[in-house]
Coordinates of C-alpha atoms in Angstrom, one line a residue:
X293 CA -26.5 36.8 8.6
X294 CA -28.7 34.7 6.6
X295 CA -29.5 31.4 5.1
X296 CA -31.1 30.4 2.2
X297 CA -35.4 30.5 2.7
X298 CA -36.8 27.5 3.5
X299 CA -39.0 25.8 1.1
X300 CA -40.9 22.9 1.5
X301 CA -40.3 19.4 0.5
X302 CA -43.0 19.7 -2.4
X303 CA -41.6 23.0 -3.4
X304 CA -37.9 21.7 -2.9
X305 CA -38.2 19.1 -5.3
X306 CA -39.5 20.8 -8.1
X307 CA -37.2 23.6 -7.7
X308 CA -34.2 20.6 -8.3
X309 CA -36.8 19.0 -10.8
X310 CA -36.4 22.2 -13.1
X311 CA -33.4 22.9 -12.3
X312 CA -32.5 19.4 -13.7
X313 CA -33.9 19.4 -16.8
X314 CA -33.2 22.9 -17.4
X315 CA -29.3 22.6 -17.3
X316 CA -29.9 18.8 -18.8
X317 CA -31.1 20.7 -22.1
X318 CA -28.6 23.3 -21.7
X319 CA -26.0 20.2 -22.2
X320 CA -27.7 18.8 -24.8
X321 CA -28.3 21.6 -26.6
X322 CA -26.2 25.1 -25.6
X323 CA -28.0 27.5 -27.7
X324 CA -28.8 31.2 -26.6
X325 CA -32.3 30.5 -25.9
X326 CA -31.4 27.3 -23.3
X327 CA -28.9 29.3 -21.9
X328 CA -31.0 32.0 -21.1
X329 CA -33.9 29.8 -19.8
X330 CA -31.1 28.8 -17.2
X331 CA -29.7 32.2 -17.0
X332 CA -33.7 33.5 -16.0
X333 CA -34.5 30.5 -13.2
X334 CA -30.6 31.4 -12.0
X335 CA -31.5 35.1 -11.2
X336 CA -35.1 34.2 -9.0
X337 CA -33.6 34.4 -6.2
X338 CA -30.2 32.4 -4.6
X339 CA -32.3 29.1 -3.8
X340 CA -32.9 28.9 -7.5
X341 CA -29.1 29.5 -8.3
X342 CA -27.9 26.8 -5.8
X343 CA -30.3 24.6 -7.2
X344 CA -28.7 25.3 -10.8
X345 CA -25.4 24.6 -9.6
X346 CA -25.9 22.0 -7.7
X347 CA -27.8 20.1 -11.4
X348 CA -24.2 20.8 -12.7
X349 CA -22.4 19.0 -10.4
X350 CA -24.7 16.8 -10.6
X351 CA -24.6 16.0 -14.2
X352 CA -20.5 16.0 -13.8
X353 CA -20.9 12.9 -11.6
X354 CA -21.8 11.3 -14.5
X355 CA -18.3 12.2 -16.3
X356 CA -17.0 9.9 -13.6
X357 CA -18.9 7.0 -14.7
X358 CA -15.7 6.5 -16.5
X359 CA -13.9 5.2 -13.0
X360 CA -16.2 2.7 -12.7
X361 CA -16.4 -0.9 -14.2
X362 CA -17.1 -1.7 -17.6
X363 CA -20.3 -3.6 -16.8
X364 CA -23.1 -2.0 -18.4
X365 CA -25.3 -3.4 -15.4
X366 CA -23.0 -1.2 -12.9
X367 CA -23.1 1.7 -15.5
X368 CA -27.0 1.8 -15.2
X369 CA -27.5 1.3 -11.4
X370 CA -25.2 4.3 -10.9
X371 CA -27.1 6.3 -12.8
X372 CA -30.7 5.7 -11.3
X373 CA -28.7 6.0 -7.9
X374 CA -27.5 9.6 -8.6
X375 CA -30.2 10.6 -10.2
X376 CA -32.6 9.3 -7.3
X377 CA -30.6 10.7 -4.4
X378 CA -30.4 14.4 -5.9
X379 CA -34.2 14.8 -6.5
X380 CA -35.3 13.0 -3.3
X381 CA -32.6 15.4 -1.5
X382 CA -32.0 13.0 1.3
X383 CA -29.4 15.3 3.0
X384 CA -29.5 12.5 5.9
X385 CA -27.9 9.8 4.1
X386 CA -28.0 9.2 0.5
X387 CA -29.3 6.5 -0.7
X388 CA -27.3 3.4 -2.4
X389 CA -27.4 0.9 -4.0
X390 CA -24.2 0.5 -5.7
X391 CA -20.2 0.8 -4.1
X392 CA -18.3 1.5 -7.1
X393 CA -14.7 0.7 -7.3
X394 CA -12.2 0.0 -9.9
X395 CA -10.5 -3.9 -9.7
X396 CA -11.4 -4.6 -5.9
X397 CA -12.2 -8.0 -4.7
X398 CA -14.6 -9.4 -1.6
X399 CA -15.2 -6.7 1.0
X400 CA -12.9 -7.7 4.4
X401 CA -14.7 -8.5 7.5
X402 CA -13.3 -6.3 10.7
X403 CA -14.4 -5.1 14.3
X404 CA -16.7 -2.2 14.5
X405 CA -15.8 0.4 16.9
X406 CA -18.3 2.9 18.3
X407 CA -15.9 5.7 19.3
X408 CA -17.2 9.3 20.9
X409 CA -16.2 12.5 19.0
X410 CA -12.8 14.3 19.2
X411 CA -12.5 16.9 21.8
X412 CA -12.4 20.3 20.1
X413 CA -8.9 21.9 20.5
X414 CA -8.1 25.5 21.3
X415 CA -8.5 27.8 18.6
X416 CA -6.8 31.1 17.2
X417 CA -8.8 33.9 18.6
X418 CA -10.3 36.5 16.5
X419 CA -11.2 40.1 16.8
X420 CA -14.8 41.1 18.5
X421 CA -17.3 40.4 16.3
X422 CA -20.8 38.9 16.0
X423 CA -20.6 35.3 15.9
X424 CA -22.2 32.5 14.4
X425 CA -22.1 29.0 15.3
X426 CA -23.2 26.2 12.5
X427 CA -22.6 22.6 13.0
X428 CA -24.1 19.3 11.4
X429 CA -24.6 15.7 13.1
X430 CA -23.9 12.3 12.0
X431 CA -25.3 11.6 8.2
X432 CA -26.4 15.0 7.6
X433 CA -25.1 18.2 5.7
X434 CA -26.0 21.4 5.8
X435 CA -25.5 24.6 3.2
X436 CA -25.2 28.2 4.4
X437 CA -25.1 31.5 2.9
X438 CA -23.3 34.2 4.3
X439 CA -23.8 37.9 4.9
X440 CA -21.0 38.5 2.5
X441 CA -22.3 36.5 0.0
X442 CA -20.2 33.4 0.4
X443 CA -21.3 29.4 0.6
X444 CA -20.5 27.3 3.0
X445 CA -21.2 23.5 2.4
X446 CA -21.1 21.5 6.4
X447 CA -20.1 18.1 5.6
X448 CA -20.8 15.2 8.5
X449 CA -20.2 16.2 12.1
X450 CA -18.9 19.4 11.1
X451 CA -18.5 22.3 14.0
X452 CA -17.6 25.9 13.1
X453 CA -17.5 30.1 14.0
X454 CA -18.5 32.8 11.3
X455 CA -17.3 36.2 12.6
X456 CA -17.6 38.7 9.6
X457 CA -17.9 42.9 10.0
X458 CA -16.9 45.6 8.0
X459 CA -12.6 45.1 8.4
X460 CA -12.2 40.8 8.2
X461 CA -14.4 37.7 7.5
X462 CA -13.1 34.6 9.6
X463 CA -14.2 31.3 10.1
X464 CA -12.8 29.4 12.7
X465 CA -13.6 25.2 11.7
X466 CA -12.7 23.0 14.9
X467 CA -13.8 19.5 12.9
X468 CA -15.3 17.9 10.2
X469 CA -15.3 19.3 6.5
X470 CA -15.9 22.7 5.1
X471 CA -16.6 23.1 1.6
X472 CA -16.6 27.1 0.3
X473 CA -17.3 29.1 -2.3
X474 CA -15.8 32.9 -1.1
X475 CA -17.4 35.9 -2.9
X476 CA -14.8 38.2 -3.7
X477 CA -14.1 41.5 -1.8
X478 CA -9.9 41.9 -1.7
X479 CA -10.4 44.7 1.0
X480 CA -11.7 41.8 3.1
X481 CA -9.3 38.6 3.1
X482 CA -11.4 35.3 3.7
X483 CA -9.2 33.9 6.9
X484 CA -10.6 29.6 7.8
X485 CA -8.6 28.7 11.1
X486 CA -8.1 25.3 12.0
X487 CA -5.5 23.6 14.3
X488 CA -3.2 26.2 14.0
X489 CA -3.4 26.5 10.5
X490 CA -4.8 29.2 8.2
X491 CA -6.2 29.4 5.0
X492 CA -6.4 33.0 3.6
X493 CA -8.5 34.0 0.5
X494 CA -10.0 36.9 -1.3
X495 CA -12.8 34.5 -3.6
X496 CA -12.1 31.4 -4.8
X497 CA -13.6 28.1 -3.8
X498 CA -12.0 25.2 -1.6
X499 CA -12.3 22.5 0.4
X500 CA -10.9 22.0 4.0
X501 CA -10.8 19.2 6.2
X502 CA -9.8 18.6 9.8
X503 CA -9.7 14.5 10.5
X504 CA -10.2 13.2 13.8
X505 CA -6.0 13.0 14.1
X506 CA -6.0 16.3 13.6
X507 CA -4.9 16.1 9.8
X508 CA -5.5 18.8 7.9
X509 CA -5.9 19.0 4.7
X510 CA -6.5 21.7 1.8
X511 CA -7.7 21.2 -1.7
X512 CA -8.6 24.0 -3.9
X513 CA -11.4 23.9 -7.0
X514 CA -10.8 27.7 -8.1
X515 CA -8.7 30.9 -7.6
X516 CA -5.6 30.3 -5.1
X517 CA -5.6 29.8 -1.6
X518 CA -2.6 31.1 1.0
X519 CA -1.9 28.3 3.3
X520 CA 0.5 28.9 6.5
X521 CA 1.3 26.3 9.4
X522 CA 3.4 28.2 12.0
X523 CA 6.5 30.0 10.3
X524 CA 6.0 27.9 6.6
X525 CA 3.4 29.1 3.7
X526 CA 2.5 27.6 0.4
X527 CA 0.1 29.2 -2.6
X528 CA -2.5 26.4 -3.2
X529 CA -3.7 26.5 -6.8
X530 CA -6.8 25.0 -8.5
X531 CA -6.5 21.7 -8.5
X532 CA -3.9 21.0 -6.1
X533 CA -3.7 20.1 -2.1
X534 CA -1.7 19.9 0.5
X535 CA -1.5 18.4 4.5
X536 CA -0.8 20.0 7.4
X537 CA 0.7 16.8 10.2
X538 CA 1.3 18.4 13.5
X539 CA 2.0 21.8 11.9
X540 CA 4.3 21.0 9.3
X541 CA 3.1 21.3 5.5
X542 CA 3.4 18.4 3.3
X543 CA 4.2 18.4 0.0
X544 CA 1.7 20.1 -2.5
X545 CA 0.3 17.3 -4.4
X546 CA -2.1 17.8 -7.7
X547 CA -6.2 16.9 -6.9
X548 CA -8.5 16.7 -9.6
X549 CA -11.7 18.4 -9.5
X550 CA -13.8 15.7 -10.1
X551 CA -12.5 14.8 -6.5
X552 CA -12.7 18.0 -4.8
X553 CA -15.8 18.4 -2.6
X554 CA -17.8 15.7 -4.2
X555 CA -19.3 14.4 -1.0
X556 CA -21.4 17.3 -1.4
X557 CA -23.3 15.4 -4.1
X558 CA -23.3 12.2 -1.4
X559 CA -19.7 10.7 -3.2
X560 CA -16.1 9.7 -2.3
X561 CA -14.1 10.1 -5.6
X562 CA -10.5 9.2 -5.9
X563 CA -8.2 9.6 -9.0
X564 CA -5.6 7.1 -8.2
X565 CA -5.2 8.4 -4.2
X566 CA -2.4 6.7 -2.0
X567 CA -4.6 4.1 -0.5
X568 CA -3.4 5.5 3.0
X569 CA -5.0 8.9 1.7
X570 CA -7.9 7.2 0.7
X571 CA -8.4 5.4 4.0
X572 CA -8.0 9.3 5.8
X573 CA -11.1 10.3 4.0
X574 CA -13.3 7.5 4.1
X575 CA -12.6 7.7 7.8
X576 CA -15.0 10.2 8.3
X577 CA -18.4 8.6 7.4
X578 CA -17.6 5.6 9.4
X579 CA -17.6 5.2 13.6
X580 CA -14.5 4.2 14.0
X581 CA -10.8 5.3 14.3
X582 CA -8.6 3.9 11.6
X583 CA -3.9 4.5 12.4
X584 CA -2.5 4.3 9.1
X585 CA 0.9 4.3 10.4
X586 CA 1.9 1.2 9.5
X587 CA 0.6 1.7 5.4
X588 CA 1.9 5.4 5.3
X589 CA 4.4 4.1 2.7
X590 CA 2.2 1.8 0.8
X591 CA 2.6 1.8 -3.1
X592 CA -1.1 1.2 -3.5
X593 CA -3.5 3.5 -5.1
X594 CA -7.3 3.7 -4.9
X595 CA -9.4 4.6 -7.8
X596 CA -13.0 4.9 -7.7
X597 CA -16.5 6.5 -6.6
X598 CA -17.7 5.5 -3.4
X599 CA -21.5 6.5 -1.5
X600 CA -20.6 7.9 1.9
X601 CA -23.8 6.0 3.7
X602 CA -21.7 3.1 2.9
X603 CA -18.5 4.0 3.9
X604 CA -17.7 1.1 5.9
X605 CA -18.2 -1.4 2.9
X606 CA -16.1 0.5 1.2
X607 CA -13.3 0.6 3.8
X608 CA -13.9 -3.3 3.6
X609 CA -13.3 -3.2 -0.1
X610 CA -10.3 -0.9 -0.1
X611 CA -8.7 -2.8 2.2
X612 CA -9.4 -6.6 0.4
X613 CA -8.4 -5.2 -2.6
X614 CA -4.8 -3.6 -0.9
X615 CA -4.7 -6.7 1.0
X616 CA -4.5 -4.7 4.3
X617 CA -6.0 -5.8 7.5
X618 CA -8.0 -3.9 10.4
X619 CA -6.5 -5.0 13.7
X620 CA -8.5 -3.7 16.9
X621 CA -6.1 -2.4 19.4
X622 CA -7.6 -0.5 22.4
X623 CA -10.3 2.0 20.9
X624 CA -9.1 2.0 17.1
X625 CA -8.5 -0.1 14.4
X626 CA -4.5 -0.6 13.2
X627 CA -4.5 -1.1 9.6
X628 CA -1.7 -3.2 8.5
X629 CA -0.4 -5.5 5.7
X630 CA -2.6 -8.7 5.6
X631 CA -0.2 -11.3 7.8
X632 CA -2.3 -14.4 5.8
X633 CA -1.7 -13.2 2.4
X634 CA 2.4 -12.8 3.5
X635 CA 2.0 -16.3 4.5
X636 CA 0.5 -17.7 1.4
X637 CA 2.8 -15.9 -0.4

């Protein structure tokens, strides 16, 4: 089982550097000979083709400029933030300058909770087989390449098993979020455990999240994905999602790619999410523990691109602008319907 080679910082930025301005004139100009220029720095070897795919993402960040407000000011800072964070590579925290969010008001002031992770729960148990063990901290990410072939992207405090031989490749994710890219091989299904769920594939790419409540939740980018919580089973195709709440699968709702996975490139993105949704996700990137009971039938909806390093302004935002309220009760923060605005109303 390997990783990609390490390179040096030097060396690491002008790999992106090339890779940059190589698929940058493959945009502006997609003839045969930039294509092939992109085509030739792809094949080098597999740090050159992550570094290829990760400029395209990176230049589709800038299709969601479009979320953000009008103000050519705004506009501009976003893109000298993007364009600073991917060729500094600062996989421990990106930074930001800007929280972008569509019609939101004055960020809300609320207690900040330090809270100690989860406890890891009991997991399915897999056939004997090698295993590897990969985990990220707080503010960091981490990307892995398989012996199969396959990508794994490790977002924040992310914990996980690899066992992959010759009959079955499994990965067994007991928090944070995975983000993979599954080379294809249908004698071997592609089997991600996680509190009693399972996600089984034979190559696509997808995205799969375990919150802190145990939430689970599965978008998909490419291919199909086979989704079963104890005796019920959905087909997951690209560009839709589904929870998992204490074993039971939600309804299949639609997700747009250009929210799928994007805290890969450092970014929150939502396209018109349920704000209690919303909430869920920026969860993650913050220290504290947020019950969303209260708002789970909110009308609201939250569109926008947020930086994860400033998750917690953006919490403040979502909630101002949803006029919601963080209420401390014992370890965790109950967010509720702002009791001052129903009185001034």
């Amino acid at each position: 089982m390997s990783e990609l080679p390490k390179t040096s910082q030097s060396e690491q930025q002008n790999l992106e550097a090339t890779a940059l301005e190589l698929v940058e004139a493959l945009k502006n100009n997609p003839c045969p000979e930039t294509a092939a220029a992109v085509a030739a720095f792809r094949d080098q070897s597999p740090t050159h083709a992550s570094e290829i795919d990760r400029a395209g993402r990176f230049f589709d960040l800038f299709d969601q400029v479009d979320l953000a407000p009008e103000s050519w000011w705004q506009r501009r800072t976003l893109d000298l933030d993007l364009l600073f964070a991917r060729i500094q590579e600062r996989w421990l925290g990106l930074s930001s300058v800007a929280i972008l969010l569509v019609s939101l008001g004055v960020a809300a002031v609320y207690s900040k909770l330090e809270t100690d992770d989860q406890p890891v729960l009991t997991e399915v148990k897999t056939k004997a087989a090698q295993t590897e063990l990969y985990s990220t901290t707080w503010g960091q990410q981490r990307e892995v390449t398989l012996s199969d072939g396959s990508t794994l992207w490790l977002g924040w405090r992310t914990e996980l098993e690899v066992s992959i031989d010759a009959e079955f490749r499994h990965v067994n994710l007991t928090k944070g979020v995975l983000a993979l890219r599954v080379a294809s091989d249908s004698t071997r299904p592609f089997v991600v455990y996680g509190g009693g769920v399972t996600a089984t594939v034979t190559g696509t790419e997808f995205v799969v999240t375990r919150q802190i409540n145990d939430l689970i939740d599965v978008s998909v980018l490419e291919g199909s994905v086979q989704v079963q919580a104890q005796a019920e089973s959905v087909a997951l195709m690209a560009e839709q999602s589904v929870q998992i709440e204490q074993g039971r699968l939600l309804q299949v709702s639609p997700r747009s790619s250009n929210e799928i996975g994007q805290w890969r490139n450092g970014l929150l993105v939502f396209d018109e999410r349920p704000v209690a949704e919303a909430i869920a996700a920026v969860q993650p990137y913050t220290r504290l523990v947020l019950d969303t009971t209260d708002i789970e039938d909110h009308p609201g909806l939250v569109t926008g691109a947020f930086f994860i390093d400033e998750a917690e302004t953006s919490l403040g935002l979502i909630l101002s602008a949803h006029e919601l309220e963080a209420v401390p009760r014992g370890k965790s923060l109950k967010i509720r319907r702002s009791l001052k605005r129903q009185k001034k109303k």
